[in-house]
XYZ file of C-alpha atoms in Angstrom:
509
model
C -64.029 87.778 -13.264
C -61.796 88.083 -10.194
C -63.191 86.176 -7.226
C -60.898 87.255 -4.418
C -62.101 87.059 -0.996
C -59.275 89.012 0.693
C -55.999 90.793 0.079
C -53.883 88.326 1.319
C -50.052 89.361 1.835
C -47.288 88.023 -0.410
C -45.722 86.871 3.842
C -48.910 85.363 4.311
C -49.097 83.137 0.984
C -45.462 81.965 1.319
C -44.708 79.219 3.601
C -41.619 79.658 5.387
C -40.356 78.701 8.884
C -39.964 81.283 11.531
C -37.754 81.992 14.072
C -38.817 79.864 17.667
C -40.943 77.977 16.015
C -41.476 74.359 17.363
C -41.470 71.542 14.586
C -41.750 67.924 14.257
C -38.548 66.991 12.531
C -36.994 63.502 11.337
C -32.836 63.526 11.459
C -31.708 62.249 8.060
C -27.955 62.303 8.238
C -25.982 63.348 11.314
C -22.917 65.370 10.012
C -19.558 66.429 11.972
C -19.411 69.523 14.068
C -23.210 68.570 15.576
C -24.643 69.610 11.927
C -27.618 67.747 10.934
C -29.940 66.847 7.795
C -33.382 67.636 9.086
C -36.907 66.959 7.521
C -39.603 69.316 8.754
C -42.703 68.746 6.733
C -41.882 68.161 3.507
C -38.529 70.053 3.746
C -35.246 69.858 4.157
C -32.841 72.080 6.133
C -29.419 71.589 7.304
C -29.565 72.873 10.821
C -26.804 73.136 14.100
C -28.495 70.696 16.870
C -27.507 72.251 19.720
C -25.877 69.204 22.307
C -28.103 67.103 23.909
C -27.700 63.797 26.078
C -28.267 60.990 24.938
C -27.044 61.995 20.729
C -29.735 62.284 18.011
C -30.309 59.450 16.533
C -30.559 58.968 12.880
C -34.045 58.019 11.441
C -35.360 59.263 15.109
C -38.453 61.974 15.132
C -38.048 64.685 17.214
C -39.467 68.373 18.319
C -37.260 70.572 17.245
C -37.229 74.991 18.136
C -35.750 76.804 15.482
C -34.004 79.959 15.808
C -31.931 81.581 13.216
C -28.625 83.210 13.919
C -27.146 85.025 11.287
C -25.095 82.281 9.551
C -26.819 79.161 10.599
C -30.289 78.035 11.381
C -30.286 76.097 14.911
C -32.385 73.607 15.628
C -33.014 73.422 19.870
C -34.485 69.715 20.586
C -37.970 70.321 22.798
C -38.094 67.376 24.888
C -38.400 65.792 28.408
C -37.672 61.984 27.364
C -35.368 61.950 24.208
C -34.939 58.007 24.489
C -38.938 57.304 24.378
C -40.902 56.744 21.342
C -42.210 59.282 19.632
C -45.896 59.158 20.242
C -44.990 58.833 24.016
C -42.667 61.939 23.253
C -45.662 63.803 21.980
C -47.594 63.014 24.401
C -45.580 64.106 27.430
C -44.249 67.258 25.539
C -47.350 69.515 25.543
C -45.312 70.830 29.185
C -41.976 71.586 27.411
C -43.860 73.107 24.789
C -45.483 75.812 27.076
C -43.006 76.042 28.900
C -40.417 76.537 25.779
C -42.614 79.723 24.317
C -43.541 81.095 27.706
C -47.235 80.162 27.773
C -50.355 80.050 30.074
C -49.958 76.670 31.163
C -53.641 75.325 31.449
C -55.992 72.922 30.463
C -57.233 74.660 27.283
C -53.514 76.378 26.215
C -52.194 72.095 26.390
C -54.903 70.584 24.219
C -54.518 73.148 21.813
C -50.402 72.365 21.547
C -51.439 68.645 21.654
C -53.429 68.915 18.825
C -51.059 70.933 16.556
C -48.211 68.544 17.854
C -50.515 65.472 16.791
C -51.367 66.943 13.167
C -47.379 68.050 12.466
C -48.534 71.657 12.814
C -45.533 74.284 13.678
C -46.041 75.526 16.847
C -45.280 79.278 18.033
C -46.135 81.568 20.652
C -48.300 83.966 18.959
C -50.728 82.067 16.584
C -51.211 79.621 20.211
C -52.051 82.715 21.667
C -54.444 83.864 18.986
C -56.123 80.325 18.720
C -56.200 80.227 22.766
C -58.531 83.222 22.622
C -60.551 82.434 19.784
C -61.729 79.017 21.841
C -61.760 80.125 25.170
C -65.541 80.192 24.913
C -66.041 76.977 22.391
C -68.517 74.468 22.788
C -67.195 72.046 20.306
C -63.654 71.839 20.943
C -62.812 68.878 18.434
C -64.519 70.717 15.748
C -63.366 74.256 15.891
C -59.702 73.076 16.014
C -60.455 71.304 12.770
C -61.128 74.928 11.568
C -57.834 76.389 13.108
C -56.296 73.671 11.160
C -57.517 74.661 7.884
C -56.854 78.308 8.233
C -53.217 77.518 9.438
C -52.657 74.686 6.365
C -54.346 77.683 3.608
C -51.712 80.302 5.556
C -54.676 82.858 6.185
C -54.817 85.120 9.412
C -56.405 83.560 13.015
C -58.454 86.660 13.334
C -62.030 86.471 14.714
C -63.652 86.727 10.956
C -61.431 84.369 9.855
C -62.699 81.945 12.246
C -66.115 82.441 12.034
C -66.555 81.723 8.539
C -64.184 78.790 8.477
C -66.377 77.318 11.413
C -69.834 78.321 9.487
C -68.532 75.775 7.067
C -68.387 73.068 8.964
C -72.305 73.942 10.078
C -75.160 71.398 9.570
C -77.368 73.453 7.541
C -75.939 74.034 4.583
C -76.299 77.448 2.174
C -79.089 76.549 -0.012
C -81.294 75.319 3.383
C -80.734 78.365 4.812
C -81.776 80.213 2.174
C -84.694 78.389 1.461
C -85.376 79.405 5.224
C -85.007 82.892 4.481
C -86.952 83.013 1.490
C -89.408 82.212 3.684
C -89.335 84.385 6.585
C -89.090 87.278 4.522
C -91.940 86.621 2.200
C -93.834 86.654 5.401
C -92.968 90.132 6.317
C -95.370 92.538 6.216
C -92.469 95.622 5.489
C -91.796 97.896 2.694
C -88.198 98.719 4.321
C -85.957 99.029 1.211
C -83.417 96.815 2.736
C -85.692 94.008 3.250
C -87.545 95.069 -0.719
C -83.894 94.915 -2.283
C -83.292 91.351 -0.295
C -86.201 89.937 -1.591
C -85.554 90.874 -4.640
C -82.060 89.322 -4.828
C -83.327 86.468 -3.527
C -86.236 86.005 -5.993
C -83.382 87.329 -8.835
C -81.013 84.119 -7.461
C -83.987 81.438 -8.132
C -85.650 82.388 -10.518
C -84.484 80.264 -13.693
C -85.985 82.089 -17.223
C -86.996 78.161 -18.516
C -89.351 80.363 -20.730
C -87.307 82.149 -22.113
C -85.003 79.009 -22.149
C -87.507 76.772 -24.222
C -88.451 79.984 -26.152
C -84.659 79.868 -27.632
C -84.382 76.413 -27.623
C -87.557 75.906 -29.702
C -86.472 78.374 -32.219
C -83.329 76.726 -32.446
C -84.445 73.740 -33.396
C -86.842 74.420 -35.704
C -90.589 74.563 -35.952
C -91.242 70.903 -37.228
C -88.851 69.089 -34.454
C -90.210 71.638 -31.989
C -93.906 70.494 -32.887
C -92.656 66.460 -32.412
C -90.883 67.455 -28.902
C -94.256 69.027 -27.648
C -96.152 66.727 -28.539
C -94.080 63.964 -27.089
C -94.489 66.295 -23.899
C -98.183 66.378 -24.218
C -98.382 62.566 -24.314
C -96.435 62.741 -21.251
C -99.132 64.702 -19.129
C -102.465 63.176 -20.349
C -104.550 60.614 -22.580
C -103.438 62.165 -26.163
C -105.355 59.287 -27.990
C -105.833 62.022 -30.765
C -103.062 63.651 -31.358
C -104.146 65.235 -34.758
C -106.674 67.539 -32.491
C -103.579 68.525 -30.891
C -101.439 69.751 -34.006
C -103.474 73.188 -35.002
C -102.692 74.256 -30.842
C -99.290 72.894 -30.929
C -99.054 74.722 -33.904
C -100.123 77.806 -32.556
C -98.259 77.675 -29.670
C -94.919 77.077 -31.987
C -95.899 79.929 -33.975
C -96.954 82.419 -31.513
C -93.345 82.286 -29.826
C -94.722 80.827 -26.313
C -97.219 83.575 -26.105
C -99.494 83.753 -22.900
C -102.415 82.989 -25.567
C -101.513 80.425 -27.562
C -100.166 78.908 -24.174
C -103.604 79.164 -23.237
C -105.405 77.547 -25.418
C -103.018 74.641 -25.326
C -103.279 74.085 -21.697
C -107.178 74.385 -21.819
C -107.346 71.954 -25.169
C -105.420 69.666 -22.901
C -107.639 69.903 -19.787
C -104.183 70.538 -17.814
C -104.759 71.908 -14.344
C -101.132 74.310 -14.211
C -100.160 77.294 -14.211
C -97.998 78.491 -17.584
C -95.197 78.770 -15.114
C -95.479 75.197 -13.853
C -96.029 74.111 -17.633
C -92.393 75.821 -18.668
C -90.832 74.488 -15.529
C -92.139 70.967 -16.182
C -91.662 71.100 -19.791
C -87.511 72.501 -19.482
C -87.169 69.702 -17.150
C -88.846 67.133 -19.944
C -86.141 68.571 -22.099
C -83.433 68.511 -20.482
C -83.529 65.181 -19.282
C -85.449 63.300 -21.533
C -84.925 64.907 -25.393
C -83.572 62.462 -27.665
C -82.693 65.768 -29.787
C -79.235 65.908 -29.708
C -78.471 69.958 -29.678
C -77.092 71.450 -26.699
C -80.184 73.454 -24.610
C -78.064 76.524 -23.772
C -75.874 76.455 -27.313
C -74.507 79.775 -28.029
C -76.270 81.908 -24.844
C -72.529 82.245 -23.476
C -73.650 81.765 -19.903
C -72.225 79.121 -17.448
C -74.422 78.671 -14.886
C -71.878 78.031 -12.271
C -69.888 80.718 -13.160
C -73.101 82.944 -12.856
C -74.127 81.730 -9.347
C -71.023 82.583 -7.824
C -71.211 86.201 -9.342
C -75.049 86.286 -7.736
C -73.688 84.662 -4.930
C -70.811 87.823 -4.362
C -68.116 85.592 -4.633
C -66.161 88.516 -5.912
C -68.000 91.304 -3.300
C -64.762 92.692 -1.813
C -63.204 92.605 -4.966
C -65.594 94.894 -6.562
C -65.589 96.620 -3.654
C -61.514 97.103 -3.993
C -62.204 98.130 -7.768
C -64.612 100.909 -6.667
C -62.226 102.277 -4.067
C -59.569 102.928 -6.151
C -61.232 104.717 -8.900
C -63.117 106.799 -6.016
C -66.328 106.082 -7.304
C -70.093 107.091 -5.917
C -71.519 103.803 -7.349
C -72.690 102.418 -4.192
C -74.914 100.199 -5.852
C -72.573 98.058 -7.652
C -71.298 96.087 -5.245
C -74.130 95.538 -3.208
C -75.952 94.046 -6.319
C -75.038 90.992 -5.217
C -76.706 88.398 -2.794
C -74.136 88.596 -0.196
C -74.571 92.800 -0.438
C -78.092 92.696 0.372
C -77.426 89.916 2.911
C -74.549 92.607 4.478
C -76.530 95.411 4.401
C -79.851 93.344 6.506
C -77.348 91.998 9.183
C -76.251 95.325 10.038
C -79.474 97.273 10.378
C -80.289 97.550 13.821
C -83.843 98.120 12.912
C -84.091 94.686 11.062
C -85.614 91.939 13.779
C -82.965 90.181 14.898
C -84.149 86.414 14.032
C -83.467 87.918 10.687
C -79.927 89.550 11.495
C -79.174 86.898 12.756
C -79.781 84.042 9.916
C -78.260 86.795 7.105
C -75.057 87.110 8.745
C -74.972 83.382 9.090
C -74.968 82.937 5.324
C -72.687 85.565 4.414
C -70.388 83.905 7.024
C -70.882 80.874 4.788
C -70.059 82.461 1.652
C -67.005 83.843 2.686
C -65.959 80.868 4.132
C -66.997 79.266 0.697
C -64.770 82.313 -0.399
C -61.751 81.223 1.432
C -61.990 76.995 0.114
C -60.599 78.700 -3.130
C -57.514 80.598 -0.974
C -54.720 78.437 -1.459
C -50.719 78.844 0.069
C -48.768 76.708 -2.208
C -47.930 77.802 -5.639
C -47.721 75.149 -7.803
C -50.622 73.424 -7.104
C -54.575 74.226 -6.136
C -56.938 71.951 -4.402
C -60.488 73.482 -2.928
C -63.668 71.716 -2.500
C -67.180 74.465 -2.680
C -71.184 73.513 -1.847
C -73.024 75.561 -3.903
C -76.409 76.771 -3.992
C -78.119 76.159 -7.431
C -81.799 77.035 -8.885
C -84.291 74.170 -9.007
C -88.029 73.930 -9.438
C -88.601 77.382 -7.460
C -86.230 76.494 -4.670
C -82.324 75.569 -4.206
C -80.385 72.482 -4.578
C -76.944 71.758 -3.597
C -74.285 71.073 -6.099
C -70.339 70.011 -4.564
C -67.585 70.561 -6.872
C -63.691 69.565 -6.317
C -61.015 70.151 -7.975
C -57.166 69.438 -8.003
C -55.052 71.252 -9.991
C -51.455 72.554 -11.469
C -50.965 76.358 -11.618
C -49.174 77.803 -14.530
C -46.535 80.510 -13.958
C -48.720 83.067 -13.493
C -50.688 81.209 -10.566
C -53.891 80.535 -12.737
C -55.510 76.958 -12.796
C -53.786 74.536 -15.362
C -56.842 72.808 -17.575
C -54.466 70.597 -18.893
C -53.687 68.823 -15.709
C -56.406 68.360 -13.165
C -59.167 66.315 -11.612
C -62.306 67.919 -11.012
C -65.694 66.279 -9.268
C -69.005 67.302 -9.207
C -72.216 65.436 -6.729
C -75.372 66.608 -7.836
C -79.106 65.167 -6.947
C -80.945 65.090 -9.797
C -84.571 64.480 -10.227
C -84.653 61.260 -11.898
C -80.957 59.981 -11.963
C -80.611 60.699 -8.065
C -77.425 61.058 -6.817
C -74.576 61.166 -8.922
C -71.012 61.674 -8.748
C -69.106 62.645 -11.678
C -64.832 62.940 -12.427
C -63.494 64.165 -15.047
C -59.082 63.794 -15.386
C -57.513 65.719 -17.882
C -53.992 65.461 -18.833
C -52.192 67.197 -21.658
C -55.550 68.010 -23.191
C -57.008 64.442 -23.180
C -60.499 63.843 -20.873
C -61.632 60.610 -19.408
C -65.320 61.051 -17.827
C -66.756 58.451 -15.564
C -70.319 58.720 -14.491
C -71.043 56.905 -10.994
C -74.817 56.068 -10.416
C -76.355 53.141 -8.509
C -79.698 54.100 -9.506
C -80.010 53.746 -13.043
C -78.100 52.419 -16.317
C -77.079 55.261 -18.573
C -74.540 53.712 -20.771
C -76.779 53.527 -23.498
C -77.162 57.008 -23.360
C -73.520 57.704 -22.529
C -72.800 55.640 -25.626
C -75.454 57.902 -28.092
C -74.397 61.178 -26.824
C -69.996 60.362 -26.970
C -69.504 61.417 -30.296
C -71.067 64.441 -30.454
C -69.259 65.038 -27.066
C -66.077 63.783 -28.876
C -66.693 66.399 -31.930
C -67.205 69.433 -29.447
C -64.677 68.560 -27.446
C -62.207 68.518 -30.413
C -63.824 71.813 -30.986
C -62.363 73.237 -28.201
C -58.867 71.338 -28.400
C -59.479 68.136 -26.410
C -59.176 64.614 -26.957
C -62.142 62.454 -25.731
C -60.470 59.107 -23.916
C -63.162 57.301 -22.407
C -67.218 57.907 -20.806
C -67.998 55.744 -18.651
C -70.566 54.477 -15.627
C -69.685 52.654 -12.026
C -72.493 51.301 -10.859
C -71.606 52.233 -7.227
C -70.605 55.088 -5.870
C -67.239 55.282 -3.988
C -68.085 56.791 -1.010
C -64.615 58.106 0.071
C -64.434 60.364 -2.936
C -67.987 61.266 -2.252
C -67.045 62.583 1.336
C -63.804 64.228 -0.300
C -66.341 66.093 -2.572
C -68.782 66.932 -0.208
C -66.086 68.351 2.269
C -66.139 71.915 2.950
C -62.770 71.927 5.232
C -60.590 70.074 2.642
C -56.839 69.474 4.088
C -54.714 69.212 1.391
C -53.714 65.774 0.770
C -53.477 65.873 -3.763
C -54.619 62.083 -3.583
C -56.530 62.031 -6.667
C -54.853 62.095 -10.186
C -52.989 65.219 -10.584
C -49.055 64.218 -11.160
C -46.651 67.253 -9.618
């Protein structure tokens, strides 16, 4: 599956320094004929300083304007007071900087050079330009040039869509809230128009988790006899089972009858339960899942990852399906709407919709492609993104984070042999809980952090059939552990959706 958000172009991916450019640059070595070693970033040029008064010094920061001749880059130094520190330098340059690249010199048009001279941002005339008149009517200043940041560090275009879904990420409410909102509002309305039928579908299709057709397989694989302890264990769970042996002809039934409406039924009624058979799988794939000392994978052999599958539903790869379609001039309309983020597209721009929900639809497909975008990346050799995804959970959403840090091979793709990858999840009994997992030339060490409960025990019963599977698949098991406290910086790290690339975990370059 190809999740692309956008065709980027090979320019736009490649980081390279263009002509009048203005960068903060550190002289390494003064040479003869006014040549100097400059660092800009994390590179190295040798560039012709053009003659200034008082000299360069070495081990001095400076702004620099480059402009390339067709021998020699030159580097111009951008400066009122040379001799002052640099922070005062940056400070009192915002002026030469306008004035360097010809621009509006106004309130707005300065703080924006300040802050891309403050975070060691290259500074030109046109993307200034661009970023001038995407703020010129922002109310949260600070926070939108956060945004600007992260579109200029990921090397994607400071067009108005751009924008707009790197800012929705940086919203309070994230995806799964407003979807839950949604879910709402359109249950609520009384229309049969097949946009808003198709929507409500999709959203009822994104939910809705089979756990009865999850338990069903589960059940058989297991076997009738451990299936018939596991129930029963259940049972004793919801009610006063004092006699158990009135239970076993139901339980029986119920086994036998494959989860049948009937058998269900009877069970329910034989144990006076007031819930629905819905509420009964939902409760009883929870028990499972958390609580079955039957060591067998629940999902073993269905193929399916589930967060693999809620990007898909999502339309992480929309425009990418959309691309596929156009080239083989196609008539299937349908298939790449049949995704969340299709439906969502197709409600925000019906003028006949209500506008309340327009409005909230485009919102969320503004967050998924800015979710999108958190896996665009500019350098090569290495990917970092951070993504808040929407999950299914007792009827409603939860939000899972994920992180990851990792090597690219030659081809670009994610290295599994050399990365760091985080998930934060919220679980129903464990509560929050942050988990990283470092692998390195095929060997895994898992830590667990939870300040709620102890689960080495469990850790320590479930590692080797962990270790066997993972040897399975070609990896070495190292260590599984627990902190009992949860390190909060990571946490925000994970839970970021503007990540600036920093690689400060465990990936070695």
């Amino acid at each position: 599956m190809n999740f692309q958000p956008y065709a980027i172009s090979q320019s736009q991916m490649i980081g390279a320094y263009a002509p009048e450019q203005i960068l903060r640059g550190k002289v390494l070595e003064l040479l003869p004929d006014r040549t100097a070693i400059v660092r800009l970033g994390a590179k190295q040029i040798v560039a012709k300083v053009a003659a200034v008064e008082p000299p360069l010094e070495m081990g001095k920061e400076y702004l620099f304007q480059l402009e390339q001749k067709p021998n020699e880059v030159r580097a111009k130094l951008i400066a009122r007071t040379p001799s002052a520190s640099f922070t005062e330098h940056v400070h009192n340059a915002a002026d030469s900087v306008t004035q360097a690249l010809d621009l509006k010199n106004d309130g707005l048009t300065r703080k924006i050079v300040q802050f891309f001279l403050d975070h060691n941002m290259p500074v030109s005339r046109e993307p200034i330009q661009h970023v001038r008149a995407l703020l010129s009517m922002s109310r949260d200043l600070a926070t939108d040039l956060q945004a600007v940041r992260w579109l200029q560090e990921k090397q994607l275009p400071l067009s108005e869509s751009f924008f707009k879904a790197a800012r929705a990420l940086s919203g309070s409410d994230p995806i799964q809230t407003q979807l839950n909102q949604l879910i709402q509002v359109v249950e609520q309305m009384q229309s049969d128009h097949p946009a808003i039928q198709k929507l409500k579908a999709a959203l009822h299709a994104f939910i809705d988790f089979p756990p009865q057709q999850a338990i069903a397989k589960f059940l058989h694989q297991i076997g009738a006899e451990k299936s018939g302890t596991l129930l029963t264990e259940y049972l004793s769970t919801q009610a006063d089972t004092a006699h158990t042996n009135d239970l076993r002809p139901a339980v029986a039934s119920f086994i036998a009858g494959a989860n049948e409406p009937k058998a269900l039924a009877i069970l329910l009624n034989k144990m006076s339960l007031k819930q629905t058979q819905q509420q009964f799988f939902e409760n009883f794939f929870t028990f499972v899942t958390e609580h079955s000392e039957i060591k067998q994978p629940f999902h073993a052999g269905d193929g399916e990852n589930l967060f693999f599958t809620m990007l898909k539903k999502l339309g992480f790869d929309y425009e990418f399906r959309i691309g596929q379609q156009q080239e083989a001039q196609t008539k299937e309309s349908s298939l790449p709407l049949d995704t969340l983020k299709g439906h969502l597209v197709a409600v925000s721009q019906n003028q006949t919709m209500p506008q309340s929900v327009r409005e909230t639809a485009q919102m969320i497909v503004q967050k998924i492609t800015g979710q999108q975008l958190q896996l665009a990346a500019a350098d090569p050799f290495v990917a970092q993104f951070s993504l808040q995804i929407p999950v299914p959970h007792n009827q409603s959403l939860t939000n899972v984070s994920v992180y990851l840090e990792s090597k690219r091979d030659r081809k670009g793709k994610l290295d599994p042999d050399s990365c760091t990858i985080a998930l934060l999840l919220d679980l129903a009994h464990l509560k929050e809980t942050l988990i990283t997992l470092h692998s390195q030339n095929r060997c895994l060490s898992i830590n667990i952090q939870n300040d709620h409960m102890d689960v080495r025990p469990f850790l320590k019963a479930g590692e080797p059939l962990l270790s066997k599977r993972l040897a399975a698949l070609g990896y070495r098991l190292l260590s599984l552990s627990q902190s009992a406290q949860i390190d909060e910086q990571l946490k925000k790290r994970v839970s970021e959706p503007l990540t600036q690339t920093t690689y400060r975990m465990d990936v070695k370059i």
